[in-house]
Coordinates of C-alpha atoms in Angstrom, one line a residue:
M14 CA 72.2 42.7 129.9
N15 CA 73.2 40.9 133.2
P16 CA 76.2 42.5 134.9
A17 CA 77.1 39.1 136.4
D18 CA 77.9 37.9 132.8
F19 CA 80.9 40.3 132.5
D20 CA 84.2 41.0 134.2
L21 CA 83.6 44.8 133.9
Q22 CA 80.7 47.1 133.4
A23 CA 81.1 50.6 132.1
S24 CA 78.8 53.4 130.9
I25 CA 79.0 55.8 128.1
S26 CA 79.7 59.2 129.7
R27 CA 80.4 61.3 126.6
L28 CA 80.0 61.0 122.9
F29 CA 81.9 62.9 120.2
V30 CA 82.0 63.1 116.4
Y31 CA 84.5 65.0 114.3
P32 CA 82.7 65.8 111.1
I33 CA 85.7 67.3 109.4
K34 CA 89.0 65.4 109.9
S35 CA 91.3 67.4 112.3
C36 CA 88.8 70.2 113.0
A37 CA 87.0 70.5 116.3
G38 CA 84.7 67.8 117.5
V39 CA 81.0 68.0 118.3
E40 CA 79.8 66.6 121.6
L41 CA 76.4 64.8 121.4
Q42 CA 74.0 63.1 123.7
E43 CA 73.1 60.5 121.0
S44 CA 74.6 59.3 117.8
L45 CA 73.6 56.7 115.2
L46 CA 76.1 53.9 114.7
I47 CA 76.7 53.2 111.1
E48 CA 79.1 50.8 109.4
T49 CA 82.0 53.2 109.4
G50 CA 81.5 54.3 113.1
L51 CA 79.4 57.2 114.3
E52 CA 77.3 59.0 111.8
F53 CA 79.0 62.1 110.3
D54 CA 82.4 61.2 111.9
R55 CA 85.2 62.2 109.6
A56 CA 82.8 62.4 106.7
W57 CA 84.6 65.5 105.4
M58 CA 88.3 66.3 105.0
V59 CA 90.5 69.2 104.0
V60 CA 93.0 68.6 101.2
D61 CA 95.8 70.5 99.5
E62 CA 96.0 71.3 95.8
G63 CA 97.5 67.8 95.3
G64 CA 94.6 66.1 97.0
E65 CA 96.6 65.1 100.1
F66 CA 94.9 65.5 103.4
V67 CA 96.0 68.2 105.8
S68 CA 95.7 68.1 109.6
Q69 CA 96.5 69.9 112.8
R70 CA 100.0 68.5 112.6
E71 CA 101.0 71.1 110.1
L72 CA 98.0 73.5 110.4
P73 CA 97.1 73.7 114.2
R74 CA 94.5 76.5 113.5
M75 CA 92.2 73.7 112.2
A76 CA 91.4 73.1 115.9
L77 CA 89.6 76.5 115.9
I78 CA 87.1 75.5 113.1
R79 CA 84.0 74.5 115.0
P80 CA 81.2 72.6 113.4
T81 CA 77.5 72.6 114.5
L82 CA 75.3 69.8 113.1
R83 CA 71.8 70.7 112.3
H84 CA 68.9 68.9 110.7
G85 CA 69.9 69.5 107.1
D86 CA 73.3 71.1 107.2
M87 CA 76.5 71.7 109.1
V88 CA 77.5 75.2 110.1
L89 CA 81.2 76.0 110.4
R90 CA 82.5 78.9 112.5
A91 CA 86.1 80.2 113.1
P92 CA 87.5 83.3 114.6
G93 CA 87.2 86.3 112.2
M94 CA 85.2 84.4 109.6
L95 CA 81.6 84.5 108.6
A96 CA 79.7 81.2 109.2
L97 CA 79.9 78.7 106.4
H98 CA 76.9 76.4 105.7
I99 CA 77.6 73.0 104.3
A100 CA 74.4 71.2 103.1
F101 CA 74.2 67.5 103.7
D102 CA 72.5 66.8 100.4
R103 CA 74.7 68.7 98.0
V104 CA 78.2 68.0 96.7
E105 CA 80.2 69.1 93.6
G106 CA 82.1 66.8 91.2
P107 CA 83.9 63.6 92.1
V108 CA 87.6 63.7 93.0
R109 CA 90.4 61.4 94.1
V110 CA 92.1 62.2 97.4
R111 CA 94.7 60.7 99.7
V112 CA 94.5 60.0 103.4
W113 CA 97.7 58.4 104.7
D114 CA 98.5 55.5 102.2
D115 CA 94.9 55.2 100.8
E116 CA 93.7 56.9 97.7
V117 CA 89.9 57.2 98.0
A118 CA 86.9 58.5 96.1
A119 CA 85.4 61.7 97.3
Y120 CA 83.3 64.7 96.3
D121 CA 84.5 68.3 96.2
M122 CA 82.4 70.7 98.2
G123 CA 82.8 73.6 95.9
D124 CA 84.6 76.9 95.5
I125 CA 83.0 78.8 98.4
A126 CA 84.1 76.2 100.9
A127 CA 87.5 76.0 99.3
Q128 CA 87.9 79.8 99.6
W129 CA 86.8 79.8 103.3
F130 CA 89.3 77.1 104.3
S131 CA 92.1 78.7 102.3
D132 CA 91.5 82.1 103.8
F133 CA 91.3 80.9 107.4
L134 CA 94.2 78.5 107.3
S135 CA 96.7 80.7 105.4
E136 CA 99.2 82.5 107.5
P137 CA 99.6 86.2 107.3
G138 CA 102.6 87.2 105.2
Q139 CA 102.9 83.7 103.7
P140 CA 101.8 82.4 100.3
K141 CA 98.1 81.8 100.1
K142 CA 97.2 78.1 100.6
K143 CA 95.0 76.4 98.1
L144 CA 92.8 74.1 100.1
R145 CA 89.6 72.2 99.2
L146 CA 86.9 70.6 101.4
V147 CA 85.9 67.1 100.2
R148 CA 83.3 64.6 101.4
F149 CA 83.8 60.9 101.5
D150 CA 82.1 58.9 98.7
P151 CA 79.8 56.4 100.5
E152 CA 80.1 54.0 97.6
H153 CA 83.8 53.7 98.2
K154 CA 85.0 51.0 100.6
R155 CA 88.1 52.0 102.7
L156 CA 89.0 49.2 105.1
S157 CA 90.9 49.2 108.3
S158 CA 94.1 47.2 108.3
R159 CA 93.4 43.5 108.3
K160 CA 96.6 43.0 110.3
W161 CA 94.5 44.2 113.2
T162 CA 90.9 43.3 112.3
G163 CA 91.7 39.8 111.2
E164 CA 88.7 38.2 109.5
V165 CA 86.5 41.3 109.9
E166 CA 86.1 43.9 107.1
A167 CA 85.9 47.2 109.0
P168 CA 85.2 50.2 106.8
N169 CA 86.1 53.8 107.6
Q170 CA 85.6 57.1 106.1
F171 CA 88.4 59.6 106.6
A172 CA 89.4 58.4 110.1
D173 CA 93.1 57.7 110.5
G174 CA 92.5 54.0 110.4
F175 CA 89.6 52.6 112.4
P176 CA 85.9 53.4 113.0
I177 CA 85.8 54.3 116.7
L178 CA 88.2 55.5 119.4
A179 CA 87.4 54.8 123.1
I180 CA 89.0 56.2 126.2
S181 CA 88.1 55.8 129.8
E182 CA 87.6 58.7 132.2
A183 CA 90.0 56.9 134.6
S184 CA 92.8 56.9 131.9
L185 CA 92.5 60.6 131.6
A186 CA 92.5 61.0 135.4
E187 CA 95.7 59.0 135.7
F188 CA 97.3 61.0 132.8
N189 CA 96.4 64.3 134.5
A190 CA 97.8 63.1 137.8
R191 CA 101.1 62.5 136.0
M192 CA 100.8 65.9 134.3
A193 CA 100.4 67.6 137.7
A194 CA 103.3 65.7 139.2
A195 CA 105.5 67.1 136.4
G196 CA 104.2 70.7 137.1
H197 CA 101.8 70.9 134.1
E198 CA 98.1 71.9 134.1
A199 CA 95.5 69.2 133.6
I200 CA 94.0 68.9 130.1
A201 CA 90.5 68.0 129.0
M202 CA 89.4 64.8 127.2
E203 CA 89.0 66.8 124.0
R204 CA 92.8 66.8 123.5
F205 CA 92.7 63.0 122.7
R206 CA 89.7 63.2 120.3
P207 CA 87.8 60.1 121.4
N208 CA 84.4 59.0 120.1
L209 CA 83.3 57.1 123.2
V210 CA 84.3 58.1 126.7
L211 CA 83.7 55.3 129.2
A212 CA 83.0 55.7 133.0
G213 CA 83.1 53.1 135.7
I214 CA 86.3 51.2 134.7
E215 CA 89.9 51.4 135.8
A216 CA 92.6 53.3 134.0
H217 CA 93.4 51.7 130.6
D218 CA 90.9 48.9 131.1
E219 CA 89.9 49.8 127.5
D220 CA 93.2 48.3 126.5
R221 CA 92.5 45.0 128.1
V222 CA 88.9 43.9 127.1
D223 CA 88.0 41.6 124.3
E224 CA 84.7 43.2 123.3
L225 CA 82.3 45.9 124.4
R226 CA 78.6 44.8 124.5
I227 CA 76.4 47.9 124.8
D228 CA 72.7 47.6 125.7
T229 CA 70.8 50.2 123.5
G230 CA 67.7 50.0 125.7
E231 CA 65.5 49.2 122.7
G232 CA 65.9 45.5 122.5
G233 CA 69.0 45.8 120.4
Q234 CA 72.7 45.7 121.2
V235 CA 76.0 47.0 119.9
L236 CA 79.1 44.9 119.8
L237 CA 82.4 46.7 119.4
R238 CA 85.8 45.0 119.4
P239 CA 89.0 46.8 120.5
V240 CA 91.7 45.9 117.9
K241 CA 94.6 48.3 118.1
P242 CA 96.0 50.8 120.6
C243 CA 95.9 54.4 119.4
A244 CA 99.4 55.6 118.6
R245 CA 99.7 59.3 119.4
C246 CA 101.2 62.1 117.3
T247 CA 101.6 65.8 118.1
I248 CA 97.9 66.7 117.9
P249 CA 97.1 66.2 121.6
D250 CA 99.7 68.9 122.2
V251 CA 97.6 71.4 120.3
D252 CA 95.4 73.5 122.6
P253 CA 91.9 73.2 121.1
A254 CA 90.9 76.6 122.6
T255 CA 93.8 78.6 121.2
A256 CA 95.6 76.4 118.6
Q257 CA 98.8 77.0 120.5
T258 CA 101.2 74.1 120.5
G259 CA 103.3 72.6 123.3
T260 CA 105.2 69.5 124.3
A261 CA 103.8 68.5 127.8
V262 CA 101.3 65.9 126.6
N263 CA 103.8 63.9 124.6
E264 CA 106.5 64.3 127.2
T265 CA 104.0 62.9 129.8
L266 CA 103.0 60.0 127.6
R267 CA 106.6 59.2 127.0
S268 CA 107.1 58.7 130.7
Y269 CA 104.7 55.7 130.9
R270 CA 102.9 54.9 127.7
A271 CA 105.6 53.5 125.3
D272 CA 103.7 50.5 124.0
P273 CA 105.6 47.3 123.1
R274 CA 102.6 46.2 121.0
L275 CA 103.5 49.0 118.6
D276 CA 107.3 48.9 118.9
G277 CA 107.4 51.5 121.5
A278 CA 105.0 54.1 120.0
L279 CA 103.2 56.2 122.6
T280 CA 99.6 55.0 122.9
F281 CA 96.5 56.3 124.6
G282 CA 93.0 54.9 124.0
M283 CA 91.8 51.9 121.9
N284 CA 90.6 51.7 118.3
L285 CA 87.4 49.7 117.9
I286 CA 85.6 48.1 115.0
V287 CA 81.9 47.4 114.7
L288 CA 80.8 43.8 114.9
E289 CA 77.1 44.3 115.5
G290 CA 74.5 47.0 115.9
V291 CA 74.6 49.1 112.7
E292 CA 71.7 51.5 112.7
Q293 CA 71.4 51.3 116.5
P294 CA 71.6 54.5 118.6
L295 CA 74.4 55.1 121.0
R296 CA 73.5 57.4 123.9
V297 CA 75.2 58.9 126.9
G298 CA 74.2 56.7 129.9
Q299 CA 74.0 53.4 128.1
T300 CA 75.8 50.5 129.8
A301 CA 78.5 48.4 128.3
G302 CA 79.7 45.0 129.6
A303 CA 83.1 43.6 128.8
N304 CA 85.3 40.6 129.6
L305 CA 89.0 40.9 130.1
R306 CA 91.3 39.6 127.4
F307 CA 94.1 37.3 128.4
E308 CA 96.8 36.7 125.8

């Protein structure tokens, strides 16, 4: 890849996957790109007894559930709980569940997992929650909104709406400068839950590029298209170390990130879709070229 062919050149500085929707992420040095994003990203989800997904919005303690990915299973740890092992090759019966407006096919992960999540996420002195862990059915096709992807069919698993979220280091640095000016402590990138963290570009350049072309170093390339700014809810105000909630993150975003593209919603980071490179590896240190988009 010739840098002279692009307006901007970035590098991947960090990679994250979030195996269970709204639980802690896993930082990796390498991840396989699949049709729905990074392998194992949002492949599992916690649902209530009606099959509706739950998240840190109503259950901030989900932030304290920390997965570890191993060769054949995922190990979940949480304060005060024994480790829970989730095998990659075993599921229970098929179920139907809801994530936002989509009803999708999934597989229940069994009673032991259900008990573990129900125990940890129930509040002392409150009625016991009845929660289940489910895994996305890979035969089901859940597509990103064609309003944003146009002619491209972009499948997801349990992500909010798009396969990949990218944020630049410079965007976080600018945000933290504004936090400091308002008398707040800096926060880590983990609050914004990106998949790709990009180094070497200016703040919010990820908002302004047409495509990211990533050299995999093995004769292949990955082509990702930014399609929609990421509208922010209250989850970035949940401290991933303590599950305590605050207001400083959204207050700071409100001061400069009201986005006319989304009718004034607060945005930070860009949602990407996969155009090319399925089954290619993404690694920390890979370079990405991009041209600025002018509309």
